[in-house]
XYZ file of C-alpha atoms in Angstrom:
672
model
C 0.034 -0.165 0.069
C 1.843 3.881 -1.376
C 0.001 7.151 -0.508
C -0.277 8.866 -3.802
C -1.672 11.878 -3.390
C -2.851 14.139 -0.106
C -5.908 17.086 -0.373
C -6.063 20.181 2.879
C -7.983 22.940 2.494
C -9.257 25.206 5.218
C -7.103 23.413 7.621
C -5.062 25.437 10.421
C -2.517 27.008 8.429
C -3.632 25.372 5.541
C -5.978 28.003 4.326
C -6.325 27.485 0.401
C -6.480 24.061 -1.337
C -2.502 22.359 -1.073
C -2.838 19.466 -2.978
C 0.294 17.245 -1.578
C 1.720 14.347 -4.642
C 3.013 11.926 -2.033
C 3.331 9.059 -5.378
C 7.118 7.474 -6.137
C 8.230 5.495 -8.806
C 8.992 1.651 -8.336
C 12.188 1.420 -7.388
C 14.729 1.545 -4.826
C 13.917 5.014 -3.663
C 11.118 5.324 -1.679
C 11.788 8.545 0.565
C 9.079 11.745 0.600
C 10.709 14.405 3.030
C 8.327 17.878 2.959
C 10.766 20.585 4.547
C 8.814 23.327 7.458
C 10.106 25.052 9.456
C 8.120 24.914 12.963
C 5.167 26.041 12.343
C 4.409 25.676 8.720
C 2.217 22.907 8.805
C 4.115 19.326 9.083
C 2.561 18.454 11.702
C -1.314 19.302 10.279
C -0.548 17.095 7.408
C -0.358 14.020 9.716
C -3.291 15.202 11.123
C -5.256 15.279 7.772
C -4.310 11.727 7.424
C -5.670 9.950 10.291
C -8.515 12.387 10.360
C -8.728 11.565 6.119
C -9.277 8.463 7.553
C -10.251 7.820 10.703
C -12.897 11.252 11.526
C -12.705 13.550 14.775
C -15.142 14.707 16.549
C -16.129 17.731 15.746
C -14.881 19.936 18.557
C -10.979 19.465 16.765
C -12.531 20.132 14.028
C -12.986 23.030 14.659
C -10.746 24.136 16.015
C -8.850 23.602 13.340
C -10.122 26.018 10.445
C -8.379 28.739 9.687
C -8.762 31.103 12.014
C -8.751 33.994 8.825
C -11.283 31.402 6.938
C -13.390 30.835 10.241
C -13.655 35.423 10.731
C -14.778 35.611 6.728
C -17.547 32.748 8.105
C -16.294 30.421 5.939
C -16.702 26.536 8.217
C -15.826 24.227 5.279
C -13.142 21.700 5.346
C -12.158 19.313 2.743
C -9.143 16.997 3.092
C -8.501 13.610 -0.086
C -5.672 10.844 0.366
C -5.709 9.026 -2.631
C -4.323 5.549 -1.943
C -3.259 2.833 -4.009
C -4.604 -0.897 -2.330
C -1.793 -4.083 -2.332
C -3.468 -5.465 -5.633
C -3.095 -2.428 -7.504
C -6.724 -0.876 -7.037
C -6.555 3.342 -6.106
C -9.014 4.413 -3.109
C -9.350 7.884 -2.984
C -10.754 9.019 0.416
C -12.848 12.387 0.555
C -13.983 14.095 3.400
C -15.203 16.890 4.312
C -17.448 19.628 7.480
C -20.025 21.855 5.779
C -21.132 24.491 7.697
C -24.831 24.569 7.800
C -25.200 28.419 9.204
C -25.465 29.751 5.786
C -24.282 32.330 7.622
C -27.029 33.271 9.895
C -25.641 33.347 12.470
C -21.848 32.584 13.922
C -19.958 29.445 13.001
C -20.410 26.577 15.930
C -19.115 23.347 15.814
C -22.782 21.605 16.451
C -23.171 24.063 12.728
C -20.824 21.362 10.981
C -21.826 18.537 9.144
C -19.505 15.583 8.099
C -19.342 13.639 4.482
C -17.520 10.929 3.730
C -17.396 9.285 0.654
C -14.765 6.239 -0.439
C -14.102 5.627 -4.380
C -11.945 2.869 -5.777
C -11.296 2.822 -9.181
C -13.211 5.887 -10.179
C -16.439 3.901 -8.893
C -18.184 5.038 -6.002
C -18.227 2.551 -3.552
C -21.824 1.021 -3.063
C -21.970 1.057 0.145
C -25.451 1.957 1.667
C -24.125 4.663 5.011
C -20.880 5.906 6.030
C -21.269 3.461 9.032
C -20.750 0.427 6.215
C -17.819 3.433 4.795
C -16.123 3.707 7.775
C -16.243 -0.076 8.056
C -14.890 -0.573 5.090
C -11.481 1.285 6.162
C -11.010 -0.504 10.018
C -10.795 -3.569 8.063
C -8.798 -2.382 5.570
C -6.763 -0.251 7.568
C -6.778 -1.306 11.609
C -6.298 2.296 12.657
C -5.651 1.011 16.406
C -1.837 -0.266 14.705
C -1.408 2.783 12.839
C -0.232 4.651 15.765
C 3.705 2.623 14.840
C 3.367 3.765 11.813
C 2.416 7.917 11.331
C 4.293 8.906 14.400
C 5.427 12.175 15.825
C 8.204 13.131 18.103
C 6.094 13.448 20.822
C 5.045 9.663 19.790
C 8.684 8.631 19.749
C 9.097 10.255 23.080
C 6.016 8.537 24.841
C 7.199 5.321 23.803
C 10.595 5.981 25.478
C 9.282 6.592 29.025
C 8.111 3.175 28.697
C 5.374 3.970 31.405
C 1.946 2.466 29.289
C -0.119 3.035 32.867
C -3.365 1.737 31.131
C -2.213 -0.716 29.066
C -3.478 0.617 25.932
C 0.145 -0.067 23.868
C -0.433 -3.840 25.157
C -3.535 -3.859 23.775
C -2.114 -1.966 20.281
C 0.329 -4.288 20.157
C -1.910 -7.125 20.194
C -4.499 -6.020 17.251
C -0.865 -5.650 15.582
C 0.331 -9.128 16.018
C -2.838 -10.779 14.927
C -3.354 -12.005 18.740
C -7.054 -9.006 19.351
C -8.618 -11.817 15.899
C -7.911 -14.490 17.819
C -9.046 -13.747 21.505
C -11.643 -12.058 20.441
C -12.939 -14.593 18.107
C -12.683 -16.451 21.407
C -15.101 -14.280 23.081
C -17.581 -14.678 21.302
C -17.608 -18.684 21.109
C -17.089 -18.030 24.482
C -20.613 -15.818 23.928
C -22.157 -18.758 21.426
C -21.807 -21.504 24.428
C -23.287 -18.858 27.251
C -26.385 -18.274 24.775
C -26.352 -21.846 24.348
C -26.370 -22.948 28.029
C -29.017 -20.664 28.111
C -32.844 -22.122 29.473
C -30.725 -25.207 29.668
C -30.959 -25.662 34.470
C -29.972 -29.183 34.237
C -26.387 -28.908 32.459
C -25.357 -26.116 35.122
C -24.841 -28.051 37.997
C -22.849 -27.608 41.578
C -19.847 -28.855 40.091
C -19.883 -26.115 36.734
C -21.158 -23.481 39.228
C -19.224 -23.302 41.862
C -16.257 -23.553 38.580
C -18.020 -20.284 36.949
C -18.094 -19.137 40.444
C -14.785 -19.251 41.490
C -13.152 -18.053 37.548
C -15.523 -14.735 37.812
C -13.905 -13.848 42.057
C -10.687 -15.094 40.215
C -10.924 -12.746 37.412
C -12.073 -9.731 39.464
C -9.422 -10.036 41.682
C -7.411 -9.661 38.354
C -8.599 -7.047 37.749
C -7.682 -5.402 41.311
C -4.565 -6.599 41.249
C -3.912 -5.772 38.150
C -4.755 -1.419 38.963
C -2.189 -2.426 42.436
C 0.520 -3.061 40.167
C 0.469 0.426 38.033
C 0.508 1.879 41.552
C 3.151 0.269 42.624
C 5.078 0.966 39.624
C 3.842 5.068 39.857
C 4.930 4.487 43.029
C 8.527 2.701 42.128
C 9.029 5.279 39.704
C 8.179 8.367 42.087
C 10.760 6.675 44.473
C 12.911 6.606 42.065
C 13.013 9.394 41.591
C 12.898 11.629 45.054
C 16.470 9.356 45.059
C 17.718 10.202 42.386
C 17.117 14.454 43.812
C 18.951 12.983 47.390
C 21.706 12.231 45.156
C 22.013 14.991 43.419
C 22.184 17.360 47.093
C 24.800 14.691 48.304
C 26.952 15.751 45.355
C 25.988 19.519 45.517
C 26.741 19.709 49.313
C 29.069 16.796 49.911
C 31.326 16.191 46.760
C 30.519 13.032 47.157
C 27.747 10.738 45.981
C 25.547 9.045 49.123
C 26.087 5.502 47.448
C 29.651 6.190 49.623
C 27.747 6.743 52.587
C 27.452 3.165 53.051
C 30.273 2.411 51.873
C 32.585 5.650 54.482
C 31.371 2.538 57.341
C 32.927 0.299 56.174
C 35.852 1.767 55.127
C 36.648 3.233 58.710
C 35.151 -0.273 59.731
C 38.345 -1.342 57.728
C 40.637 1.166 59.303
C 39.356 -0.071 62.945
C 40.405 -4.004 61.533
C 43.630 -2.515 60.379
C 45.014 -0.736 63.397
C 43.896 -3.889 65.355
C 45.900 -5.509 63.562
C 49.026 -3.601 63.018
C 48.807 -4.466 66.561
C 48.059 -7.985 67.298
C 51.659 -7.742 64.889
C 53.739 -6.127 66.350
C 53.054 -8.156 69.602
C 54.084 -10.964 68.679
C 57.177 -10.203 67.205
C 58.042 -8.667 69.801
C 56.772 -12.232 71.639
C 58.220 -14.089 68.847
C 61.498 -12.347 69.949
C 61.299 -12.961 73.553
C 60.418 -15.841 73.586
C 60.227 -18.514 70.450
C 62.041 -16.834 67.712
C 62.157 -18.707 64.809
C 65.006 -20.307 62.780
C 65.521 -20.129 59.438
C 66.804 -17.023 58.060
C 69.438 -15.950 56.531
C 72.812 -14.738 58.742
C 72.901 -11.598 58.336
C 69.349 -10.913 59.828
C 70.665 -12.432 63.033
C 73.688 -9.404 62.247
C 70.980 -7.077 61.949
C 69.350 -8.407 65.443
C 72.261 -8.506 66.918
C 73.429 -5.717 66.231
C 70.422 -3.539 66.825
C 70.127 -5.416 70.655
C 74.033 -4.739 71.589
C 72.874 -0.964 70.518
C 69.636 -0.455 72.462
C 72.382 -2.063 75.760
C 74.315 0.829 74.746
C 71.566 2.883 75.063
C 71.053 1.532 78.371
C 74.294 1.635 79.657
C 74.418 5.142 78.343
C 71.197 6.269 80.130
C 73.041 4.180 83.319
C 76.732 5.908 82.457
C 74.997 9.522 81.997
C 72.737 9.193 85.332
C 76.470 7.864 87.260
C 78.584 11.567 85.860
C 75.222 13.219 86.852
C 75.326 11.813 90.746
C 79.718 12.412 89.988
C 79.508 16.304 89.250
C 77.224 16.645 92.145
C 79.030 15.040 94.301
C 82.377 17.538 93.552
C 80.239 20.631 93.654
C 79.065 19.631 97.091
C 83.309 18.800 97.776
C 84.029 22.274 96.151
C 81.646 24.584 98.154
C 82.401 22.751 101.800
C 84.421 24.642 104.519
C 86.736 21.714 105.081
C 87.767 22.201 101.349
C 91.612 23.131 102.291
C 92.088 23.336 98.342
C 89.578 25.778 97.411
C 90.011 29.133 97.078
C 87.312 30.649 99.010
C 84.385 31.805 98.990
C 83.615 30.288 95.671
C 80.374 32.116 94.003
C 76.885 30.489 94.492
C 75.092 32.073 90.853
C 78.786 30.473 88.880
C 77.741 27.042 90.546
C 75.119 25.188 87.926
C 78.088 27.017 85.244
C 81.017 24.533 86.946
C 79.008 21.726 87.065
C 78.124 21.831 82.843
C 81.742 22.399 82.406
C 82.291 18.851 84.410
C 79.667 17.031 83.110
C 80.725 18.233 78.878
C 84.723 16.892 80.422
C 83.242 13.391 81.877
C 81.285 13.265 79.623
C 84.180 13.931 76.146
C 86.497 11.165 77.726
C 83.265 8.514 76.694
C 82.920 9.577 73.239
C 81.385 5.899 72.406
C 78.843 6.869 75.680
C 77.399 9.812 73.941
C 77.759 8.379 70.311
C 75.035 5.022 72.183
C 72.669 8.378 72.870
C 71.550 8.994 69.082
C 70.048 4.789 69.243
C 66.607 5.161 69.015
C 65.163 1.471 70.042
C 62.975 -1.002 68.471
C 63.042 -4.045 70.831
C 62.732 -2.354 73.883
C 64.031 -5.640 75.620
C 64.946 -6.155 79.415
C 68.429 -7.231 79.934
C 67.116 -11.262 81.061
C 65.461 -11.699 77.365
C 67.790 -9.213 75.180
C 70.370 -12.657 76.544
C 67.389 -15.057 75.587
C 67.139 -13.636 71.886
C 70.812 -13.840 71.934
C 71.089 -17.635 72.051
C 68.126 -18.057 70.040
C 69.915 -15.996 66.988
C 73.360 -17.677 67.448
C 71.971 -20.563 66.093
C 71.306 -19.538 63.039
C 67.625 -21.602 62.597
C 64.977 -19.770 60.091
C 63.537 -17.125 60.487
C 61.380 -16.695 57.451
C 57.751 -16.658 60.357
C 59.398 -13.722 61.404
C 60.399 -12.267 58.267
C 55.994 -13.069 56.710
C 55.405 -10.376 59.865
C 57.576 -7.786 59.173
C 56.419 -7.603 55.374
C 52.715 -8.190 56.989
C 52.964 -5.412 58.758
C 54.690 -3.417 56.319
C 51.744 -3.871 53.823
C 49.743 -3.530 56.815
C 51.159 -0.027 57.785
C 50.564 1.289 53.554
C 46.637 -0.154 53.754
C 46.430 1.922 56.935
C 47.075 5.187 54.781
C 45.624 4.361 51.484
C 41.954 4.302 54.110
C 42.874 7.472 56.153
C 43.762 8.927 53.690
C 40.459 7.567 51.688
C 38.514 8.468 54.809
C 39.808 12.566 54.518
C 38.283 12.820 51.435
C 34.282 11.707 52.446
C 34.693 13.478 56.202
C 31.922 16.496 56.263
C 32.757 18.600 58.044
C 31.117 19.906 61.725
C 29.142 23.068 60.488
C 26.795 20.228 57.662
C 27.100 17.086 59.687
C 23.366 18.313 60.980
C 22.263 18.637 57.134
C 24.782 15.263 56.460
C 22.313 12.953 58.615
C 19.406 14.343 57.841
C 19.719 13.306 54.089
C 21.385 10.021 55.110
C 18.352 9.568 56.927
C 16.027 10.478 53.895
C 17.756 8.316 51.272
C 18.050 5.431 53.905
C 14.276 5.615 54.645
C 13.889 6.326 50.713
C 15.920 2.839 49.669
C 14.352 0.855 51.874
C 10.597 1.646 50.242
C 12.275 1.100 46.685
C 13.329 -2.703 47.875
C 9.621 -2.368 49.663
C 7.516 -1.780 46.700
C 10.267 -4.177 44.745
C 9.639 -7.092 47.080
C 5.621 -6.075 46.402
C 6.070 -5.734 42.696
C 8.132 -8.766 42.450
C 5.610 -10.947 45.269
C 2.443 -9.276 43.031
C 3.751 -10.406 40.010
C 3.943 -13.799 41.455
C 0.450 -13.423 42.727
C -1.383 -11.955 39.123
C 1.014 -14.858 37.189
C -1.009 -17.801 39.401
C -3.698 -16.313 38.903
C -3.986 -16.672 35.778
C -2.371 -20.486 35.768
C -5.322 -20.569 38.228
C -8.000 -19.323 35.753
C -6.642 -21.162 32.856
C -6.509 -24.666 34.535
C -10.054 -23.741 35.806
C -11.093 -22.310 32.048
C -9.826 -26.202 30.928
C -11.674 -28.127 33.961
C -14.928 -26.260 32.610
C -14.878 -26.871 29.206
C -13.939 -30.213 30.098
C -16.704 -30.336 31.928
C -19.147 -28.498 29.153
C -17.998 -31.367 26.889
C -19.158 -34.408 29.445
C -22.427 -33.097 30.123
C -23.091 -31.935 26.532
C -22.700 -35.267 24.911
C -25.751 -36.279 27.271
C -27.994 -33.378 26.168
C -29.298 -31.228 23.593
C -27.080 -29.193 20.847
C -23.996 -31.357 23.172
C -22.476 -31.158 19.155
C -22.468 -27.504 19.026
C -20.889 -27.504 22.704
C -18.007 -29.365 22.356
C -17.592 -28.077 18.921
C -17.360 -25.013 21.038
C -15.446 -26.284 23.861
C -12.699 -27.819 21.698
C -12.040 -24.542 19.738
C -12.074 -22.505 22.839
C -9.150 -24.934 23.859
C -7.570 -25.251 20.818
C -8.414 -21.073 19.950
C -5.946 -21.023 23.614
C -3.300 -22.868 22.183
C -3.330 -21.174 19.451
C -3.244 -17.857 21.310
C -0.405 -19.186 23.649
C 1.890 -20.006 20.298
C 1.355 -17.334 18.361
C 1.756 -14.841 21.028
C 5.233 -16.675 21.315
C 6.138 -16.611 18.332
C 5.393 -13.359 16.924
C 6.579 -12.338 20.258
C 9.825 -13.764 18.902
C 9.975 -12.499 15.587
C 9.347 -8.827 17.402
C 12.159 -9.443 19.797
C 14.365 -10.532 17.435
C 13.110 -7.485 14.989
C 13.665 -5.124 17.258
C 17.423 -6.478 18.437
C 18.906 -5.811 15.038
C 17.777 -2.419 14.491
C 18.279 -1.643 17.804
C 21.678 -2.953 17.238
C 22.039 -1.047 14.205
C 21.388 2.368 15.566
C 22.661 2.068 18.952
C 25.565 3.721 20.106
C 26.722 1.360 22.391
C 25.631 -1.315 21.034
C 28.374 -3.831 21.852
C 27.128 -3.739 25.412
C 23.715 -5.215 24.641
C 23.661 -8.448 24.501
C 20.172 -9.873 24.226
C 16.574 -8.339 23.745
C 14.261 -9.920 26.215
C 10.051 -9.653 26.287
C 7.673 -10.365 29.209
C 4.749 -12.582 27.087
C 2.678 -11.454 30.222
C 3.333 -7.854 30.400
C 4.806 -7.092 26.849
C 7.526 -5.620 28.841
C 10.569 -5.447 26.867
C 14.327 -6.007 29.049
C 17.671 -4.598 27.390
C 20.217 -6.817 28.874
C 24.155 -6.099 28.542
C 26.609 -8.478 28.054
C 27.678 -9.256 31.770
C 23.877 -10.268 31.841
C 22.327 -8.314 33.425
C 18.879 -6.052 33.244
C 19.702 -2.391 32.230
C 17.090 -0.156 33.692
C 15.992 1.506 30.550
C 15.316 5.342 32.970
C 19.613 4.779 33.348
C 19.834 5.286 29.351
C 20.353 9.122 27.528
C 17.190 10.558 26.088
C 19.021 9.654 23.367
C 19.619 6.477 23.731
C 16.258 5.901 24.455
C 14.575 7.519 21.496
C 16.072 4.691 19.396
C 15.007 2.211 21.357
C 11.382 3.279 20.632
C 12.157 3.780 16.764
C 13.876 0.156 17.002
C 10.679 -0.902 18.924
C 8.512 0.578 15.727
C 10.113 -0.434 13.490
C 10.331 -4.173 15.054
C 5.901 -4.094 15.274
C 5.862 -3.089 11.732
C 7.944 -5.744 10.216
C 6.366 -8.135 12.567
C 3.177 -7.370 11.748
C 2.657 -7.856 8.073
C 0.892 -5.377 7.599
C 2.675 -3.398 3.915
C 1.600 1.066 5.218
C 3.260 3.818 4.582
C 5.617 5.070 7.565
C 4.612 8.815 7.687
C 7.273 10.141 10.082
C 6.764 14.391 11.884
C 10.681 15.336 13.521
C 12.016 12.305 14.823
C 15.396 13.703 14.866
C 15.031 17.102 17.271
C 15.182 15.375 20.630
C 18.761 13.410 19.290
C 22.164 14.073 18.782
C 24.609 13.892 15.811
C 25.653 10.381 16.994
C 22.215 8.588 16.609
C 20.923 11.192 14.029
C 22.707 9.982 11.804
C 22.305 6.096 12.624
C 18.179 6.762 11.614
C 19.536 8.655 8.694
C 21.834 6.493 7.169
C 20.407 2.887 8.777
C 16.039 3.217 9.544
C 14.324 5.908 6.999
C 16.363 3.764 4.256
C 15.137 0.533 5.750
C 12.165 1.575 7.659
C 8.955 1.268 4.765
C 8.680 0.452 0.860
C 7.611 4.279 1.292
C 7.988 6.371 4.375
C 7.053 10.418 4.370
C 9.628 12.341 6.686
C 7.636 15.777 7.680
C 11.168 17.509 9.141
C 13.132 21.533 9.876
C 15.811 22.408 8.049
C 18.069 21.315 11.444
C 17.464 18.460 11.120
C 17.786 16.440 7.624
C 20.389 19.904 7.456
C 22.151 19.921 4.877
C 24.474 17.068 5.961
C 21.983 14.404 6.117
C 20.155 15.816 2.595
C 23.609 14.258 1.356
C 22.961 10.957 3.008
C 19.255 10.390 1.698
C 19.739 11.823 -1.512
C 20.165 8.498 -2.692
C 16.432 7.129 -1.333
C 14.817 10.746 -2.547
C 12.061 9.618 -4.231
C 10.544 12.520 -4.172
C 11.295 16.467 -2.410
C 9.627 19.764 -1.056
C 8.958 21.540 0.697
C 5.662 24.101 2.932
C 6.407 27.666 2.800
C 4.502 30.225 5.739
C 3.560 33.297 4.645
C 3.261 35.278 8.124
C 1.659 38.258 6.806
C -1.307 36.253 4.608
C -1.183 33.071 8.140
C -1.155 30.869 5.488
C 0.486 27.980 3.938
C 2.047 27.059 0.224
C 3.870 24.288 -0.650
C 7.170 24.883 -3.100
C 9.181 22.094 -5.518
C 12.471 20.921 -3.733
C 14.256 21.567 -0.406
C 14.673 24.535 1.254
C 18.143 25.343 -0.114
C 16.621 23.738 -3.893
C 15.159 24.642 -6.636
C 13.266 20.912 -7.826
C 13.041 17.629 -7.532
C 16.845 16.456 -6.506
C 17.799 19.253 -7.806
């Protein structure tokens, strides 16, 4: 199916009749490019296609009447869409709203009267009423599926948000994949069976009544749970947004993330453990040296320890000698200042007593240079005399000291790690003035994280309950079908009821298999296009579609589910476009693709992927409605090999109307 021509008159900025040629020649060129600045009428073209196919409310049509024409009293609006069907026939859809007030009063929406005409191969369709014509259009191009073929940037953004609170997207996907038709057939058969059962109370024995009651109650409970699940998911989204706000506050106020708070406690615990271990190692080394020094260390290690023992012994002796010299100086001074000293001249000056003591001590110290050098030694072992003798005796055996060496190496490693940990702690410290704010944010963050955990668990539990209830209902349905078959064989209309029950069972199996098959095809198509378009495609290993909820999960190369909320805006929109492409391919509907301003929210990398890899393969006919900043000269050059027709919308802001000109913004004609 291809669109050949679109006509618009008196709708929004299309004040005068505008005819847009959309026909493309058979061949490789599949793109119709229509440029237009913001407000020039691109969105109006997309709306006109949908209005022509499916009509619109009087209120919206009235709001769409060109302002200047409405002021003149002209309320007549006209749309025409020409389509080439798959069988080669041409279908013209003419839809108009006529003003019935005849200019007697100011036009209101109630004055508008709609008229629809369908012409196939220049012959008006032989359908008695407009309702029949609309049914024909609905069967030819189902309304529920066109949102995946005719869309704009807002639709892409909505699908990228991964939010579908009312389940409308799931219903549309099932319609697109053909599952809805099979389910509707099942509903119709169940209705027929119910009608056949009326007036035959003998068939409805107590077992059937009980199971029917249970099935009804289960279905009601299932709907309640689904509503509750929607509420929980909304609340979870709100909590996750709150968590992001708290994270931003942490970064802004303290310079580190909220996740570091939990790490701060772990680092502090690690620091305490390291400090404790260092004390234990020091104690073990001391005990080792004083009690059971292991053997096996190399001789040069023995010499170093023995040398240290001697040095510390000299230090100890030097301190004793120093105290002895002090006492000797005091005795000499006491003798000199006694009256009995006949060798000293009298009287001694008391003020020079301290000076004289200092001179005596220096004289004594000069006689023992070794004692002076010994005082410079730094103690390490601090052993008692008994411990020194025991250690020296042990060392002279020259046996292995491997364990002591290991302890020393471990002590060095512990000290290094302790310094690194203390440095890491210093980066996460909070000033006294910020402690109250820090504790408040920390409590808020802990509360939110606890609530998120609870919500996720509640959602998991509810998902399991829903799945169990659906499984229970399926079992009940099979049991009811078996009961209907059993009892219907013995009563009137047994053959029909048996066949209906069997058909319902077959349809249940068919729907399950069809869903699995179609969702697998959809998964492959989405995965292929997403890997083609995404800038981080090497990180994506697979895509999984939940057969119950139709939620799509992206799996990375580590087999971990990627939270789509953590994707960039561009990556989300690329995912949405991949989903739209996959749905179009899986549906087997051969409809044109109409895209309004698809690149506005994308960065240059993703724009290039969409232009070069998506548009040329999106469909047999792709109609792009673009601004000059989306498809600029660079992207136009890349699209040019695939462009079959190009025009641009020219808006006259003084007359408030749009006209159509050939060529793109900087061109005079097609392809020129």
